[in-house]
Amino acid sequence: MGNKESSLNFEHKVEAKNFEVIREVKDFRVGTLKEMKNKKTGDIILVKEKIAPNVEAYKTMVEECEEHITLKHPNLVRVYGFAGQNENELFGNTLKIYIYFEHIKSDLQNSIKKRKDPFSPSKTHSPGKLNLQPRYYDERFLLYIMSQLIDALEYLQQQGIAHGDIRPDSCFFTDEETIKIFNRQFIQDHPISAYEMAKKGDKNVFLTPSAFQALGKDQDPPKEDK
């Protein structure tokens, strides 16, 4: 871990001085993000700030960041680097991790909604005209999406990582219509399990039969092999 072992303040594969803040973004999936511009290359990236409650949690976050930065796959949102900061405040120190990752725009869920909406402007029509018919994905493109997802998930499994949250709003499109996924649990402020999400009323999560049965009986989540 290099200088991360000797200090709580560090930068790993990124330099904050090379970036400037464009704006703050609130994302329902992962919370507040900062959209940043690389002053040297002009590239736009996203930065997530996470606060650690104690030193042990801070070290765990660093280990998770190191794990994710080594993941290299064309269908995974890339983590470029991360930084740690120990801020001295009036009532003590605050430990923070800043995660720099690939900018993601459209997700599959919004794309499906736009194609279903007959009043959504179509690229295949002249400017100013509306496409009054839904423009669903054809079978060829759906198989293309599935192939990319399977390839990415197989790669994660080979790395011993369980994604656990594949649904349309966690699958992102690049400008070239390449699907990318990322580990939302890794980025979230306070990650919770699918079981806890379902217990809070989220009807879009997927549960195993044993977890579904436990939920119906208002029991604790069963111990399962992810």
Short mmCIF file of N, CA, C and O in Angstrom, two decimals, residues 1-5 7-10 12 50 52 55-69 82-85 95-99 186:
data_model
loop_
_atom_site.label_atom_id
_atom_site.label_comp_id
_atom_site.label_asym_id
_atom_site.label_seq_id
_atom_site.Cartn_x
_atom_site.Cartn_y
_atom_site.Cartn_z
N MET A 1 0.81 -1.21 0.00
CA MET A 1 0.00 0.00 0.00
C MET A 1 0.85 1.26 0.00
O MET A 1 0.34 2.37 -0.08
N GLY A 2 2.15 1.13 0.11
CA GLY A 2 3.03 2.29 0.01
C GLY A 2 2.77 3.31 1.09
O GLY A 2 2.68 2.98 2.27
N ASN A 3 2.61 4.57 0.69
CA ASN A 3 2.45 5.64 1.68
C ASN A 3 1.11 5.57 2.39
O ASN A 3 0.89 6.27 3.36
N LYS A 4 0.19 4.71 1.96
CA LYS A 4 -1.09 4.58 2.64
C LYS A 4 -0.93 3.91 4.00
O LYS A 4 -1.75 4.05 4.87
N GLU A 5 0.13 3.18 4.19
CA GLU A 5 0.36 2.52 5.47
C GLU A 5 0.88 3.51 6.51
O GLU A 5 0.60 3.40 7.68
N SER A 7 0.42 6.92 6.41
CA SER A 7 -0.35 8.14 6.57
C SER A 7 -1.80 7.92 6.17
O SER A 7 -2.09 7.12 5.27
N LEU A 8 -2.71 8.61 6.84
CA LEU A 8 -4.11 8.53 6.48
C LEU A 8 -4.42 9.47 5.32
O LEU A 8 -5.52 9.44 4.76
N ASN A 9 -3.47 10.32 4.96
CA ASN A 9 -3.63 11.23 3.82
C ASN A 9 -2.79 10.71 2.67
O ASN A 9 -1.58 10.54 2.80
N PHE A 10 -3.42 10.45 1.52
CA PHE A 10 -2.68 9.92 0.39
C PHE A 10 -3.48 10.10 -0.90
O PHE A 10 -4.67 10.41 -0.88
N HIS A 12 -3.78 7.86 -4.64
CA HIS A 12 -3.35 6.64 -5.32
C HIS A 12 -3.85 6.66 -6.76
O HIS A 12 -5.05 6.59 -7.02
N LYS A 50 -16.76 9.39 0.52
CA LYS A 50 -17.31 8.51 1.54
C LYS A 50 -16.63 8.80 2.87
O LYS A 50 -15.42 8.98 2.92
N ALA A 52 -15.67 7.59 6.67
CA ALA A 52 -15.47 6.39 7.48
C ALA A 52 -15.72 6.73 8.96
O ALA A 52 -15.21 7.74 9.45
N VAL A 55 -11.09 4.32 12.14
CA VAL A 55 -9.89 3.96 11.39
C VAL A 55 -10.03 2.58 10.75
O VAL A 55 -9.59 2.36 9.61
N GLU A 56 -10.63 1.62 11.47
CA GLU A 56 -10.79 0.28 10.92
C GLU A 56 -11.66 0.29 9.67
O GLU A 56 -11.35 -0.38 8.68
N ALA A 57 -12.76 1.04 9.72
CA ALA A 57 -13.64 1.14 8.56
C ALA A 57 -12.91 1.84 7.40
O ALA A 57 -13.09 1.49 6.24
N TYR A 58 -12.07 2.80 7.77
CA TYR A 58 -11.27 3.53 6.77
C TYR A 58 -10.33 2.57 6.04
O TYR A 58 -10.24 2.58 4.80
N LYS A 59 -9.66 1.71 6.80
CA LYS A 59 -8.75 0.74 6.20
C LYS A 59 -9.49 -0.24 5.30
O LYS A 59 -8.99 -0.64 4.24
N THR A 60 -10.71 -0.63 5.71
CA THR A 60 -11.52 -1.54 4.91
C THR A 60 -11.90 -0.88 3.58
O THR A 60 -11.86 -1.51 2.52
N MET A 61 -12.25 0.41 3.64
CA MET A 61 -12.58 1.16 2.43
C MET A 61 -11.39 1.21 1.47
O MET A 61 -11.53 1.06 0.26
N VAL A 62 -10.21 1.42 2.03
CA VAL A 62 -8.99 1.48 1.21
C VAL A 62 -8.77 0.14 0.51
O VAL A 62 -8.44 0.08 -0.68
N GLU A 63 -8.97 -0.95 1.25
CA GLU A 63 -8.80 -2.29 0.66
C GLU A 63 -9.81 -2.53 -0.45
O GLU A 63 -9.48 -3.11 -1.50
N GLU A 64 -11.05 -2.08 -0.26
CA GLU A 64 -12.08 -2.24 -1.29
C GLU A 64 -11.71 -1.43 -2.53
O GLU A 64 -11.88 -1.90 -3.67
N CYS A 65 -11.19 -0.23 -2.33
CA CYS A 65 -10.78 0.61 -3.45
C CYS A 65 -9.64 -0.05 -4.23
O CYS A 65 -9.62 -0.04 -5.46
N GLU A 66 -8.69 -0.60 -3.50
CA GLU A 66 -7.56 -1.27 -4.15
C GLU A 66 -8.04 -2.46 -4.98
O GLU A 66 -7.52 -2.73 -6.06
N GLU A 67 -9.06 -3.17 -4.47
CA GLU A 67 -9.60 -4.31 -5.19
C GLU A 67 -10.28 -3.87 -6.48
O GLU A 67 -10.05 -4.44 -7.55
N HIS A 68 -11.08 -2.80 -6.40
CA HIS A 68 -11.84 -2.35 -7.56
C HIS A 68 -10.97 -1.68 -8.61
O HIS A 68 -11.30 -1.73 -9.79
N ILE A 69 -9.89 -1.06 -8.20
CA ILE A 69 -9.03 -0.38 -9.17
C ILE A 69 -8.29 -1.37 -10.05
O ILE A 69 -7.83 -1.03 -11.15
N PHE A 82 -8.05 6.67 -6.22
CA PHE A 82 -8.74 7.13 -5.02
C PHE A 82 -7.76 7.87 -4.12
O PHE A 82 -6.55 7.79 -4.28
N ALA A 83 -8.32 8.60 -3.19
CA ALA A 83 -7.51 9.39 -2.26
C ALA A 83 -8.11 9.32 -0.87
O ALA A 83 -9.32 9.13 -0.71
N GLY A 84 -7.26 9.46 0.14
CA GLY A 84 -7.72 9.46 1.52
C GLY A 84 -7.37 10.77 2.19
O GLY A 84 -6.34 11.38 1.88
N GLN A 85 -8.22 11.18 3.11
CA GLN A 85 -7.98 12.46 3.77
C GLN A 85 -8.42 12.38 5.23
O GLN A 85 -9.50 11.90 5.56
N LEU A 95 -12.45 11.05 8.74
CA LEU A 95 -11.72 10.26 7.74
C LEU A 95 -12.57 10.12 6.49
O LEU A 95 -13.72 9.67 6.56
N LYS A 96 -11.99 10.51 5.35
CA LYS A 96 -12.74 10.48 4.09
C LYS A 96 -11.97 9.75 3.01
O LYS A 96 -10.75 9.80 2.96
N ILE A 97 -12.74 9.08 2.14
CA ILE A 97 -12.18 8.45 0.94
C ILE A 97 -12.85 9.10 -0.27
O ILE A 97 -14.07 9.28 -0.29
N TYR A 98 -12.03 9.47 -1.26
CA TYR A 98 -12.55 10.04 -2.51
C TYR A 98 -12.29 9.04 -3.64
O TYR A 98 -11.14 8.72 -3.92
N ILE A 99 -13.35 8.56 -4.26
CA ILE A 99 -13.24 7.56 -5.32
C ILE A 99 -13.46 8.22 -6.67
O ILE A 99 -14.50 8.82 -6.92
N PHE A 186 -20.41 -0.66 -3.51
CA PHE A 186 -19.08 -0.11 -3.27
C PHE A 186 -19.11 1.42 -3.23
O PHE A 186 -18.39 2.04 -2.45
#
